[in-house]
Structures are given as structure tokens and as C-alpha cells.
Coordinates of C-alpha atoms and ligand atoms in Angstrom, one line a residue:
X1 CA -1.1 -25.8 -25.7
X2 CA -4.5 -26.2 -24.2
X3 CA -6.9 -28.4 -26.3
X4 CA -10.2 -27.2 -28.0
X5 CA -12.2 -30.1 -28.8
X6 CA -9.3 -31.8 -30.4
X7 CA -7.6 -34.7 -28.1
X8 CA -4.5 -35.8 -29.7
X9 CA -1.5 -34.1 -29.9
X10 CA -1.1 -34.0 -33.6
X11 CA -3.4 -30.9 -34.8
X12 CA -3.9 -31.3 -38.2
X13 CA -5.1 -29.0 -41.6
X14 CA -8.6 -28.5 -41.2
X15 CA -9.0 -28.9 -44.8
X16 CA -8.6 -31.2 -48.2
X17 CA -7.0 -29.2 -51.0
X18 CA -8.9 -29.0 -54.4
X19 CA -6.7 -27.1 -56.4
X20 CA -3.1 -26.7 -56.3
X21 CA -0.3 -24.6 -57.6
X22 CA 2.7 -25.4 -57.8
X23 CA 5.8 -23.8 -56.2
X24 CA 8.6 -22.2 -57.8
X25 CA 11.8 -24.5 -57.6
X26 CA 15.1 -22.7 -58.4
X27 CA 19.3 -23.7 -57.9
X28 CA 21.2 -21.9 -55.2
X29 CA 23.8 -20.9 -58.6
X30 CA 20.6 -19.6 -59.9
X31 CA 19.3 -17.9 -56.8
X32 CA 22.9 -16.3 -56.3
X33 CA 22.2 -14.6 -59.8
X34 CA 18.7 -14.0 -59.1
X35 CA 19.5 -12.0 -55.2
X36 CA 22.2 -10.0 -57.4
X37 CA 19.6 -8.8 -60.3
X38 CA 17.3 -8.0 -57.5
X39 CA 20.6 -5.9 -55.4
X40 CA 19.4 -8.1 -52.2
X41 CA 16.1 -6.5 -52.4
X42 CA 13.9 -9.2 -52.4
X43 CA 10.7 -7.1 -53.1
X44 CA 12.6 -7.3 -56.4
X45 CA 12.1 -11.4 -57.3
X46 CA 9.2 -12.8 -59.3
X47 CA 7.0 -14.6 -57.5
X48 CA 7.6 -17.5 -59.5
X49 CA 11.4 -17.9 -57.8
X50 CA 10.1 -18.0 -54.6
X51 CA 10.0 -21.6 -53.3
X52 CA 8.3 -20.6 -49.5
X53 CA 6.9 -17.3 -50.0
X54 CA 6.7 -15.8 -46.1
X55 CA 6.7 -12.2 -47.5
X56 CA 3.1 -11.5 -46.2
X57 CA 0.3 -13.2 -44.2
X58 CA -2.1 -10.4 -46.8
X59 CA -3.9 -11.5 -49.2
X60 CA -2.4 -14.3 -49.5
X61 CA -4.5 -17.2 -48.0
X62 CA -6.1 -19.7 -49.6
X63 CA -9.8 -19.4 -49.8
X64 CA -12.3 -22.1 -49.6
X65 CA -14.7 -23.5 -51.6
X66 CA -17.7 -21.7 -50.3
X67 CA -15.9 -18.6 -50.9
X68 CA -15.1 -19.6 -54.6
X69 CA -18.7 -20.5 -54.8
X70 CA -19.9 -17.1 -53.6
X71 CA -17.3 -15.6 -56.1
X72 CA -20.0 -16.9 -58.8
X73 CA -22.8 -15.1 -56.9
X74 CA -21.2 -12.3 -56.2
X75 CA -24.0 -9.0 -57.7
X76 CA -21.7 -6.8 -59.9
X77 CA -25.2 -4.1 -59.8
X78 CA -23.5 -0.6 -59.6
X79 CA -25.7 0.4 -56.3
X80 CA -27.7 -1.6 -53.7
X81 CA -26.3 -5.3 -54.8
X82 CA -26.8 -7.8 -52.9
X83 CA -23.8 -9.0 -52.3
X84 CA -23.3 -5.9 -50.1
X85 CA -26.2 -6.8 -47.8
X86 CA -24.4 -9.7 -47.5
X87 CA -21.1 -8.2 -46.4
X88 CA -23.1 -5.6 -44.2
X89 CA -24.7 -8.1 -42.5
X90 CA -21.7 -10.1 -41.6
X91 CA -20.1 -7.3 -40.4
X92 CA -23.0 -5.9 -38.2
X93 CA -23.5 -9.1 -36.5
X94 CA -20.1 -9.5 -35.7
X95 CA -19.2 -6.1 -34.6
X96 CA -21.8 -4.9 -33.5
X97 CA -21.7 -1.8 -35.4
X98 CA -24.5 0.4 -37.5
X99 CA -22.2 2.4 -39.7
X100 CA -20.8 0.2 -42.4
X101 CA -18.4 1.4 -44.7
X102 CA -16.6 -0.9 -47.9
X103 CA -12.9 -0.4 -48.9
X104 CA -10.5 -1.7 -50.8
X105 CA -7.9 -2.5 -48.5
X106 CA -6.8 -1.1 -44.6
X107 CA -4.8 1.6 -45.8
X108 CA -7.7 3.3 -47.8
X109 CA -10.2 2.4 -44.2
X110 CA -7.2 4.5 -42.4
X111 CA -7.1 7.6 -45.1
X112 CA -11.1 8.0 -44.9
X113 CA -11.0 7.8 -41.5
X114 CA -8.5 10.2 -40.4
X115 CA -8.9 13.0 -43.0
X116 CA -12.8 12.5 -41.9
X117 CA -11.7 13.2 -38.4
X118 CA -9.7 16.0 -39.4
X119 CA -7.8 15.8 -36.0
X120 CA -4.5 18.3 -37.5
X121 CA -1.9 18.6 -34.1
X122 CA -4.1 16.1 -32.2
X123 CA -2.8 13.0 -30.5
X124 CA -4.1 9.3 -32.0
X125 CA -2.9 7.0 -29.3
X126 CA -2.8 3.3 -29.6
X127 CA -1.0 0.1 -28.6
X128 CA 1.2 0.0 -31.8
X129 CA -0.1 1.9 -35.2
X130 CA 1.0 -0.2 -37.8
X131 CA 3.1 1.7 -40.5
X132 CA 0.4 2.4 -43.1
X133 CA -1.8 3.5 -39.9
X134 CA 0.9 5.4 -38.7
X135 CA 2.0 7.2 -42.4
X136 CA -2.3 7.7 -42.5
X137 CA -2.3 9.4 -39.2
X138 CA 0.5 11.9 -39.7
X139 CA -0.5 12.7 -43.7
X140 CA -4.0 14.2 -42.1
X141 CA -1.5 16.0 -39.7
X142 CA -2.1 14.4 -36.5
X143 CA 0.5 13.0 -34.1
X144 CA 0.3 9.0 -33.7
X145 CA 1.8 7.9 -30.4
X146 CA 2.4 4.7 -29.2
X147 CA 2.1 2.6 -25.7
X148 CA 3.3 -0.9 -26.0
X149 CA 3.1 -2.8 -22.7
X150 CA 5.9 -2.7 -20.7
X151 CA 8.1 -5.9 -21.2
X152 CA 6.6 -5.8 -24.9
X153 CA 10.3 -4.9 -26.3
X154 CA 11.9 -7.8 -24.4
X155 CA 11.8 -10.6 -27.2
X156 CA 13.3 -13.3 -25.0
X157 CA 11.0 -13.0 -22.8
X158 CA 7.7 -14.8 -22.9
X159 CA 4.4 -13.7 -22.1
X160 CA 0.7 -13.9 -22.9
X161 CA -0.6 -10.8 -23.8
X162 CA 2.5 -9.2 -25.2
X163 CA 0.3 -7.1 -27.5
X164 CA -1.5 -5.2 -24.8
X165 CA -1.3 -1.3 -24.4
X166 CA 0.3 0.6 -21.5
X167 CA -2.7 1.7 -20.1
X168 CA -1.3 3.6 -17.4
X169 CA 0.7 5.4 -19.6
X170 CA -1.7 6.3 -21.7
X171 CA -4.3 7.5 -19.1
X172 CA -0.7 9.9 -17.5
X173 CA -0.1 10.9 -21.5
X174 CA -3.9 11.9 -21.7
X175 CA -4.0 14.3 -18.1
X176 CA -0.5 15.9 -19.6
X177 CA -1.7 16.8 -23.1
X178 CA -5.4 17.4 -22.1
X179 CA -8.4 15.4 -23.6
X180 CA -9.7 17.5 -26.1
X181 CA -6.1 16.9 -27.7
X182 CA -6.4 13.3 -28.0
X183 CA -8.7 12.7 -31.1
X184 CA -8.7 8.9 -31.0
X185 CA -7.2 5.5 -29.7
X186 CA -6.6 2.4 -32.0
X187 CA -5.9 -0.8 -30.9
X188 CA -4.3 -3.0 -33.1
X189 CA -5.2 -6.4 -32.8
X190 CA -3.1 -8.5 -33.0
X191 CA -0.3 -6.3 -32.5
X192 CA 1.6 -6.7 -35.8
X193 CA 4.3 -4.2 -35.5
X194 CA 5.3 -5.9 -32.0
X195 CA 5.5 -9.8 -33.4
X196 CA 1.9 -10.4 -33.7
X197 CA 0.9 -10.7 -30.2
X198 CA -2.1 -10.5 -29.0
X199 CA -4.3 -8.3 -26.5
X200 CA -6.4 -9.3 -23.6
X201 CA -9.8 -8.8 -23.2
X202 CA -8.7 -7.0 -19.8
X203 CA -7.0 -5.1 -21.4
X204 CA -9.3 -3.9 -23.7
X205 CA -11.4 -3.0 -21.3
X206 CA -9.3 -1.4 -19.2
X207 CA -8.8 0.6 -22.8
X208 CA -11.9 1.5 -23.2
X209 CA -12.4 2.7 -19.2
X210 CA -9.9 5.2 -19.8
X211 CA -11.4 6.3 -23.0
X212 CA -14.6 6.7 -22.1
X213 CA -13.5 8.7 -18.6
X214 CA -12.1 11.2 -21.0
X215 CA -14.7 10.8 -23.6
X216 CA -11.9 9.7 -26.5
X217 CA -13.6 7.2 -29.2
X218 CA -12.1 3.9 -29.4
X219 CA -11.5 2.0 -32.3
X220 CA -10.1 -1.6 -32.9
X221 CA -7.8 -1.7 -36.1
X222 CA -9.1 -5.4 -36.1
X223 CA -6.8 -7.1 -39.4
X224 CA -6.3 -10.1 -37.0
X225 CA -9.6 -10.2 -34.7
X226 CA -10.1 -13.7 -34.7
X227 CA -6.4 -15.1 -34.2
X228 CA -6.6 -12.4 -31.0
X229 CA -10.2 -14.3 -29.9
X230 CA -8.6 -17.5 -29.9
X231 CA -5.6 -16.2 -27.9
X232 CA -8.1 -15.1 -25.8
X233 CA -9.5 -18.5 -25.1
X234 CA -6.1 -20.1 -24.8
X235 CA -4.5 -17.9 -22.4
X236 CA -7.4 -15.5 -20.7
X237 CA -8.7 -16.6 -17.1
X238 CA -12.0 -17.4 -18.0
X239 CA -12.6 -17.7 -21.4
X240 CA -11.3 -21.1 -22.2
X241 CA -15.0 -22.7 -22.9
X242 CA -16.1 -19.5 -24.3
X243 CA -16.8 -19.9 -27.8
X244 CA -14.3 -17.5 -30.0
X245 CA -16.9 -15.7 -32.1
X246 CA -18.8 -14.9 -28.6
X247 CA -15.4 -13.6 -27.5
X248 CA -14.4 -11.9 -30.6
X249 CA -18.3 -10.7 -30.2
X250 CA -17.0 -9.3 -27.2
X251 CA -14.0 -7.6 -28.2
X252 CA -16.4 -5.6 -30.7
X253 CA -18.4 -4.8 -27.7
X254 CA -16.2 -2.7 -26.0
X255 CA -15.1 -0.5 -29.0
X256 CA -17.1 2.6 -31.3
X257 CA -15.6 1.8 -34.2
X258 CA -13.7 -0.3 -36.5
X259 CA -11.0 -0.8 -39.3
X260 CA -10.1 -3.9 -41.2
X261 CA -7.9 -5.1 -43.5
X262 CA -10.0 -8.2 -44.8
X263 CA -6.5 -9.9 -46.7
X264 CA -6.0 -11.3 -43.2
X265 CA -8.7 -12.3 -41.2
X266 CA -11.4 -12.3 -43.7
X267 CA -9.6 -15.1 -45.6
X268 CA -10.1 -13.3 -49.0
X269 CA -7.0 -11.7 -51.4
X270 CA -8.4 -7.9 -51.4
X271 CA -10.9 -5.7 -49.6
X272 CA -11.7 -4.1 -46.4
X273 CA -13.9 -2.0 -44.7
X274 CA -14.7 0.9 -42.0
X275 CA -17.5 0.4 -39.2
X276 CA -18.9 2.6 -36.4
X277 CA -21.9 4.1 -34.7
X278 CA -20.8 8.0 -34.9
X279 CA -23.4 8.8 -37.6
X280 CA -22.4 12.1 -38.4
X281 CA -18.8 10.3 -38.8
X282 CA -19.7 7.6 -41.2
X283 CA -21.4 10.9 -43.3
X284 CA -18.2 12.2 -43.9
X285 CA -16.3 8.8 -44.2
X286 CA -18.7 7.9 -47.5
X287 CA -18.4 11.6 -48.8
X288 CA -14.6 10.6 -49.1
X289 CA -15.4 6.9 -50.0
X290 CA -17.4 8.4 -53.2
X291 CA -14.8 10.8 -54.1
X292 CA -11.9 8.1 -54.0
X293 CA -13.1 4.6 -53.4
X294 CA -16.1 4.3 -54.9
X295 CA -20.4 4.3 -54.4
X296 CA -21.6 3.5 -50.9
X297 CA -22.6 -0.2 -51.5
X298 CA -19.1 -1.4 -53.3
X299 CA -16.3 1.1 -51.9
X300 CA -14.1 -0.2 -54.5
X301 CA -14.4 -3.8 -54.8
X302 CA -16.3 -6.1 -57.0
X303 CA -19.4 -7.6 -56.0
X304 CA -18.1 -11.2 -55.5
X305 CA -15.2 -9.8 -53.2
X306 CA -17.8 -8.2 -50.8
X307 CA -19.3 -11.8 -50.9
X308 CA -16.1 -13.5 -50.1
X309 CA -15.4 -11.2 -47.1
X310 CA -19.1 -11.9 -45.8
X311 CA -18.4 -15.7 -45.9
X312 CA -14.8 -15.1 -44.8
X313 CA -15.8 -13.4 -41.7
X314 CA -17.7 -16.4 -40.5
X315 CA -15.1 -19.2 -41.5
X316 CA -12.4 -18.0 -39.7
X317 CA -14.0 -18.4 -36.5
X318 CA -14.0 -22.0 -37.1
X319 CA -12.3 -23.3 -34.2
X320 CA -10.5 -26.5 -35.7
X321 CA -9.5 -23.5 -38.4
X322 CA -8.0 -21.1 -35.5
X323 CA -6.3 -24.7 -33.5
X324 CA -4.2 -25.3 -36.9
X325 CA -3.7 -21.6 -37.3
X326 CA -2.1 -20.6 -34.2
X327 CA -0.8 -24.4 -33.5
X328 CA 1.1 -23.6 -37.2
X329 CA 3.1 -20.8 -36.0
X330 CA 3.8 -22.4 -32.8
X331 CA 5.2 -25.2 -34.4
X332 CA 8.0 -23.1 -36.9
X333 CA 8.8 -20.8 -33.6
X334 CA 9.8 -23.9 -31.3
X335 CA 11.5 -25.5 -34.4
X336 CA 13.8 -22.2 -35.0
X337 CA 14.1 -21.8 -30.9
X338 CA 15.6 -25.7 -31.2
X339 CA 18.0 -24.7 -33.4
X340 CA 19.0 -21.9 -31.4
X341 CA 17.7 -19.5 -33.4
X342 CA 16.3 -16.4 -31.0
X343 CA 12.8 -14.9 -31.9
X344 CA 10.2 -12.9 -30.9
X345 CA 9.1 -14.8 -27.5
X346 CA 6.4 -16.4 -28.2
X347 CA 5.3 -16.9 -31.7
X348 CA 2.8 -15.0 -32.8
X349 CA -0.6 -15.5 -34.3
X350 CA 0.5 -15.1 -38.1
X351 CA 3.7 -15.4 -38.2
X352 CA 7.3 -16.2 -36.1
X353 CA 10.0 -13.0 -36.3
X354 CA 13.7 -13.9 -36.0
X355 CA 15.1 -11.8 -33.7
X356 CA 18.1 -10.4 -36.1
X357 CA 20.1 -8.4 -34.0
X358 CA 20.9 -11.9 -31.8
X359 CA 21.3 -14.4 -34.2
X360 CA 24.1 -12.6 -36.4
X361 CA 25.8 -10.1 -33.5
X362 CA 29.3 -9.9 -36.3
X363 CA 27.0 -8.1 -38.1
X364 CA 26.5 -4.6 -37.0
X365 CA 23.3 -2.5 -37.5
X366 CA 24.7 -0.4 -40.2
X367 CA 25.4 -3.3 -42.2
X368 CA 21.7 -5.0 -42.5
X369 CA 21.8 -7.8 -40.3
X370 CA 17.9 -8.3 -40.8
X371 CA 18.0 -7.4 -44.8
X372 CA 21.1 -9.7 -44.9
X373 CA 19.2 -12.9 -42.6
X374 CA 16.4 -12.4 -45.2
X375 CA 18.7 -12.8 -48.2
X376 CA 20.3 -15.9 -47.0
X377 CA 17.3 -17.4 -46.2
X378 CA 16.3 -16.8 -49.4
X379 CA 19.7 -17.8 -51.0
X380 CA 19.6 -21.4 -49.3
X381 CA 16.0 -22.2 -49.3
X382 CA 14.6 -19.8 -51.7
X383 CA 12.6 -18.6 -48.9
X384 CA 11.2 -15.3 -48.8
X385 CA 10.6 -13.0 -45.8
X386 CA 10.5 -9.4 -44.7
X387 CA 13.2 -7.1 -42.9
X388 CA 11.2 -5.4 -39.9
X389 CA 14.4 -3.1 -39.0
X390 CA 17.4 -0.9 -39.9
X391 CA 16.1 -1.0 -44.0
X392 CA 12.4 -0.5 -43.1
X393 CA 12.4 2.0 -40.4
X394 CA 16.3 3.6 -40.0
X395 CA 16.1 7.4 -39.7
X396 CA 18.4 9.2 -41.8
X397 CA 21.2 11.1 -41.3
X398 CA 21.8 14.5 -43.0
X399 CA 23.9 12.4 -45.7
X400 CA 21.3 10.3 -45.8
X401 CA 23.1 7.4 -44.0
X402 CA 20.9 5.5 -41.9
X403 CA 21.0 5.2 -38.3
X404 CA 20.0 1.7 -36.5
X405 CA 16.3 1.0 -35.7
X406 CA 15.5 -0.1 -32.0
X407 CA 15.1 -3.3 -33.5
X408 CA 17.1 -5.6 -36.2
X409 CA 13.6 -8.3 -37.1
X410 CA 12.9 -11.0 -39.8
X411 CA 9.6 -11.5 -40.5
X412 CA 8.2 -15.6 -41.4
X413 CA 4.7 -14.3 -41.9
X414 CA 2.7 -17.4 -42.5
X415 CA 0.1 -16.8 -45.3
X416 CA -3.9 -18.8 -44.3
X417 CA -4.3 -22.2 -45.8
X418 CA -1.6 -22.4 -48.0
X419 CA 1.2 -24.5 -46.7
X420 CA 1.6 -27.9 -44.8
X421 CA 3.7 -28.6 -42.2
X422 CA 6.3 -29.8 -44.6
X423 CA 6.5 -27.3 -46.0
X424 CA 7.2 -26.1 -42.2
X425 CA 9.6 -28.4 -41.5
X426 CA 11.4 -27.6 -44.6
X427 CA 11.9 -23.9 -43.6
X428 CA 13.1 -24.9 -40.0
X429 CA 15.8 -27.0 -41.7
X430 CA 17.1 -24.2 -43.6
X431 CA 17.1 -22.3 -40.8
X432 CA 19.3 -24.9 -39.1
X433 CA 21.1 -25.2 -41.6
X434 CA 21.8 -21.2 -41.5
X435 CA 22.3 -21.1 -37.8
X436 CA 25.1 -23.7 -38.1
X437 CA 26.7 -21.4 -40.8
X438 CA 26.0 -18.3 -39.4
X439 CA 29.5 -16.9 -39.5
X440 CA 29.0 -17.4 -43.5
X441 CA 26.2 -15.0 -43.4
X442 CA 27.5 -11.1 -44.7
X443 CA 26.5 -7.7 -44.0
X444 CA 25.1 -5.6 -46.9
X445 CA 25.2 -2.1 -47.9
X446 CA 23.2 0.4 -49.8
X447 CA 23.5 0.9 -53.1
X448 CA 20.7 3.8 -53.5
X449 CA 18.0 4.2 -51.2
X450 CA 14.8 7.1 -51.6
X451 CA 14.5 8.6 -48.8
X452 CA 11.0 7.9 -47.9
X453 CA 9.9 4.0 -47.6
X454 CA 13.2 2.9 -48.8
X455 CA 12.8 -0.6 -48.2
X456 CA 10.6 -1.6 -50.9
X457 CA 12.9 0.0 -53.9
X458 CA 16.5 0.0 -52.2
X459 CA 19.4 -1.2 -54.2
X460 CA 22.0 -3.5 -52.0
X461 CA 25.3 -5.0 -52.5
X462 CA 27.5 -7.3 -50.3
X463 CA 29.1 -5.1 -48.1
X464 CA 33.0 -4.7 -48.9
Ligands
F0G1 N1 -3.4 -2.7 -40.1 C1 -2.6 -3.8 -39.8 C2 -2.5 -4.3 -38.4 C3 -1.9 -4.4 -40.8 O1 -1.1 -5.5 -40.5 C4 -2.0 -4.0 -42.2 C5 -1.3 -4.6 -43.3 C6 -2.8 -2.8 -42.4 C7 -3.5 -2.2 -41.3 C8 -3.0 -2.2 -43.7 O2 -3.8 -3.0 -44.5 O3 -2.4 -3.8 -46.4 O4 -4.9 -4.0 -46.5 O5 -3.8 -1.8 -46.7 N2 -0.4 -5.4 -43.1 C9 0.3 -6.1 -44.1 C10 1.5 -6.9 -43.5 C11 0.7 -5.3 -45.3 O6 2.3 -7.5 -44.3 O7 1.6 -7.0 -42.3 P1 -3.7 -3.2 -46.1

């Protein structure tokens, strides 16, 4: 990897720790009783038996000093506090943006904004919606399409902007439905859905060309903005002495709106928020907001979390911050790749995703092999991660059997400033230790499963 300002190879933590929790140990006899209480789901284990917890990179950082202090200073006034000057200001000088809109988290950014727009039987086009973007999208009854770049499905395959949209595609899906069907584009930076990978700024732009030829507003659903800027600088012709936040200052540039969840790149546990320059928009945006979120200045958050995001905002574009960060998940991806474990080529930014469906081919579609990766991770190492697969996003049969995703994933999301790199090296030996075993590791089947987001409530069992 190409060197910031750092010369030596081994990139270090930015940071000392002050306080520290410690992590849950358990037995594998006792984790064996635990997976079974829990029927393999492991949305169903406390916290507290989690030894690695790789569930989520949201909300679950670390945040710094500064932003503890801030928490102290944080104005609780109902209207007009000044911690949301704060936050406002952050956000305007690094997007760019008038309009600015506080939330709780993404999901409630993504339900203002599309039952604002109102867009029923339209088109919302992007690179990859993410799922709550995506269930957002089709509750206010528009039609969310997708156009990955091509290549984007081939894991093995490496690449540097594997997150980049198909503009081409897009432009030929925009002429066939007409423009005044196609209410909005979002691109999702970085793309999560698709392993984290990032987008190019040529890309963007190339985006935002198209959109503005057919006068369609683009937004930047921007969770990960700043581990996309320093992709950016690492692997875009150009910008390699460019400082991030005057490339992530870019990025903002080229867009007329934006939607974050701040439990990623904002380095805080909760919050959000909506931004754009479409006045009349941002009207009806805070007409909802006061209906469900809450008053104009606080959109339901506390006072001190609007504070945390404002100093979060700026901290993560600490270059020795974004090195260890993106150096972090390189490190676990070439340490499961050396133990010929296939994943998502190349890491992403917040996390590495085992590529399921190659690792454990005895195990067929129908029988988890994702869900059942996750649960042996967990049952060796007590290490917890995320199906991204046949569980999650199977369609149903009329029996309600489900049918194979495109793609059987296993999500090690890597939560901000938490853990070291032995703690790194620890899950890359249980991994090794699982890819020497593999033939050990059973398929699952479904106990009960609702019908709609079955995943996080699903009952399991080994499969007979
Ligand atoms: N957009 C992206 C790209 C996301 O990754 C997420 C959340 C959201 C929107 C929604 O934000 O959770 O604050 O409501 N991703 C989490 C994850 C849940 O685990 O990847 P939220």
C-alpha cells in the first residue's frame, strides 16, 4: 500500500486507549449451549458472550476524548442550542450544502427523504441501495434499481474502484424509461452491499454528467465518505498528495444532496442527518422531521450527540486515523486469503466478507452455508459476524421455502477504534483453524422464519 506520511511498514493505532472494557470470554461447551439457545441465530447472543464482536462497523466505534469532552458540552435547550450550530457548521463546510437536516440514524434520513419526494412508480437509481435504503425507497412506492459496475460481482477478482456505478447502463436505463420517471440517483459510498468498495471520483463525476444531462438530482448516501476519500488518494490517478478532506470536499462537490448515517463515519454510537440545497425540498423534509423525529435544531438526538458528530466529522479525516483504518482491514483480508480462505477481492474499507459460497462448496445454498460459516466462527472463537446471503435476502417460495441469493457472504465488519491487531490476528487464526476443518462445518436449516426480514428473528437447527 502506498505510504501517506508514514515511512515504515508497520502502521500502527493512531491512538492510546483511556478506558477499557473488557471482552466477554466463554468455553466452546458453553458456546455449543449458547448457539443452540440462540437456534444459530446469532442476533440472539448477549453481547456479553461475544469475545470479537464483527456484527457491525455501526455505532460501534470508539470515540475519542474530544468527543467525550464535547459530550459534557453538548446544549440539551429544546430549540436553537448550540450544539446544533455546531453540527450545522461541520456539516456545511464539509459538504458543501445549505439545507441541514438532523436525524437519528440513516434509515430515518432515507424515510424523510423519499416520502418528501413523493416519487410513487418512479425509478431511484444508484450504484447499490443498501437494504434499509432499498426497504425506504419501495415503502414510499418507488422502484429502487441498481447498477453495480460490471466486474463488481466477481469476488476473486481484484480491482480499485469496485464500488463504482454502471454508468452506461444507467444513462441506456434513463432514455428507455424516460427522465421524468427517474426521481433520483444515490450513490452509496462506500458501496456496502457490494463488500465495501469504494467509488472513484471519475466516477462520480461521470454520475453526476448524466444526471445533470437529464436534470435527475444526485445524492451521495455518504455512511463511509471519508474511508472512500482515502481510497481515493490511494488508488485515483492524481489524487495521491491531495489532502482527503479536500478530496472528500470534492466528492460533496459534485452532488445536491446528502444522507448519512453518522454510526460510521462520524465516529459517534447514534445519529445522522439529511443535507441539500433544494429549498423547497428541505421544507418538506423538516415538516416530516417535526412530525416523527423531532424540532428542527435536534431531529431526535440529544444535544451532546449533535456535538459528537460535529467533532466526529472532522477526526475522521485524520489521515494517520484513515492509514490504520483501511491498513486494518487489509491486514485481516490478506491473513484469511493466506489461509486460503476466498473473500470479497479486495478488502474493503470497514470490513473483509468471506466469500461463503467458495469456502464450504459441500454445503449447498439451501442449507446456509453463510449462516452456518458465521456460527462456526462463532462456536470456535466466539466471534461474531453477519450472513450477507441466502438467510438475509432468499426470496421465498409459495411454501415459504427459500430460494438461493446470488450470493452466499460473511460479513467481518470491523467496528472504529476498538480492536488491535491482536485482536486481528486472533480472528485470522480461527479462521485457519476453520479452513483446515472445513469439512467439520454443517449446513443448517430453518426452524421458523417471518416472512419479511427473516434474518434477524429466524430459528435454526443443524440440518438433519
Ligand atoms: N446506508 C448505508 C450505506 C449503511 O451501511 C447503513 C447502515 C444505512 C444507510 C442505514 O443507517 O443503520 O444508521 O439506519 N448500515 C449498518 C450496517 C446497519 O451494519 O452495515 P442506520
Amino acid at each position: 500500500m502506498k505510504k501517506t506520511s508514514w515511512q515504515w511498514k508497520t502502521i500502527i493505532e493512531p491512538f492510546k486507549i483511556k478506558t477499557v472494557e473488557p471482552l466477554g470470554f466463554t468455553s466452546r461447551e458453553e458456546r455449543e449451549r449458547i448457539l443452540e439457545t440462540a437456534h444459530y441465530n446469532l442476533f440472539n447472543i448477549k453481547a456479553d458472550k461475544v469475545l470479537i464482536d464483527m456484527l457491525t462497523d455501526s455505532g460501534t466505534g470508539a470515540m475519542s476524548a474530544e468527543q467525550w469532552a464535547g459530550i459534557m458540552k453538548g446544549d440539551e435547550s429544546y430549540a436553537g442550542a448550540r450544539s446544533f450550530y455546531n453540527f450545522e457548521m461541520a456539516i456545511k463546510n464539509l459538504t458543501g450544502l445549505e439545507e441541514i437536516i438532523p436525524v437519528h440514524q440513516g434509515r430515518a434520513a432515507e424515510k424523510i427523504l423519499f416520502t418528501a419526494l413523493a416519487a410513487k412508480e418512479k425509478y431511484v437509481i444508484s450504484n447499490s441501495h443498501f437494504d434499509t435504503t432499498r426497504a425506504n425507497v419501495e415503502a414510499s412506492g418507488a422502484i429502487a434499481m441498481d447498477f453495480p459496475a460490471p466486474g463488481a460481482l466477481d469476488f476473486d477478482k481484484t480491482g480499485p474502484f469496485k464500488g463504482n456505478a454502471d454508468v452506461e447502463a444507467m444513462e441506456k436505463f434513463i432514455k428507455e424509461k424516460g427522465e421524468k420517471n427517474i426521481a433520483m440517483c444515490i450513490i452509496t459510498v462506500t458501496n456496502n452491499s457490494l463488500g465495501g468498495q469504494p467509488v472513484s471520483m471519475e466516477n462520480l463525476k461521470s454520475v453526476k454528467k448524466i444526471c445533470d444531462k437529464y436534470g435527475i438530482p444526485m445524492f451521495l448516501d455518504c455512511a463511509r465518505f471519508a474511508e472512500n476519500a482515502y481510497f481515493i488518494k490511494l488508488r485515483e490517478r492524481g489524487y495521491s498528495e491531495t489532502p482527503v478532506e479536500e478530496i472528500a470536499k470534492e466528492m460533496f462537490e459534485l452532488c445536491d444532496g446528502a444522507m448519512m448515517s453518522s454510526k460510521k463515519d462520524a465516529l459517534v454510537n447514534i445519529g445522522g442527518f439529511l443535507a441539500m440545497n433544494d429549498r423547497e425540498l428541505s421544507l418538506k423534509c423538516r415538516q416530516i422531521l417535526i412530525l416523527t423525529e423531532g424540532f428542527s435544531t435536534y431531529g431526535g438526538l440529544a444535544g451532546r450527540d449533535l456535538e459528537a458528530i460535529a467533532i466526529g466529522l472532522k477526526e475522521v479525516l485524520n489521515e494517520e486515523y484513515l492509514q490504520y483504518r483501511i491498513r486494518s482491514s487489509q491486514y485481516l483480508g490478506e491473513g484469511l486469503l493466506k489461509n486460503g480462505i476466498p473473500i470479497v477481492n479486495p478488502p474493503g474499507g470497514h470490513g473483509v466478507y468471506i466469500n461463503a459460497k467458495k469456502f464450504l462448496p459441500h454445503i449447498k445454498p439451501q442449507q446456509f452455508p453463510g449462516q452456518a460459516l458465521a456460527c462456526a466462527l462463532y462456536l470456535e472463537g466466539g466471534i461474531r459476524t453477519v450472513e450477507i446471503g441466502t438467510l438475509m435476502f432468499g426470496k421465498r417460495d409459495s411454501k415459504g421455502n427459500f430460494l438461493p441469493a446470488s450470493m452466499e457472504l460473511v460479513r467481518m465488519a470491523m467496528p472504529r477504534r476498538v480492536y488491535t491487531q491482536s485482536h486481528i490476528d486472533y480472528v485470522i487464526e480461527v479462521a485457519a483453524y476453520l479452513a483446515k476443518n472445513k469439512k467439520s462445518i454443517k449446513g443448517l436449516e430453518i426452524v421458523e422464519a417471518p416472512l419479511v426480514l427473516s434474518h434477524f428473528t429466524a430459528k435454526l437447527k443443524p440440518a438433519s
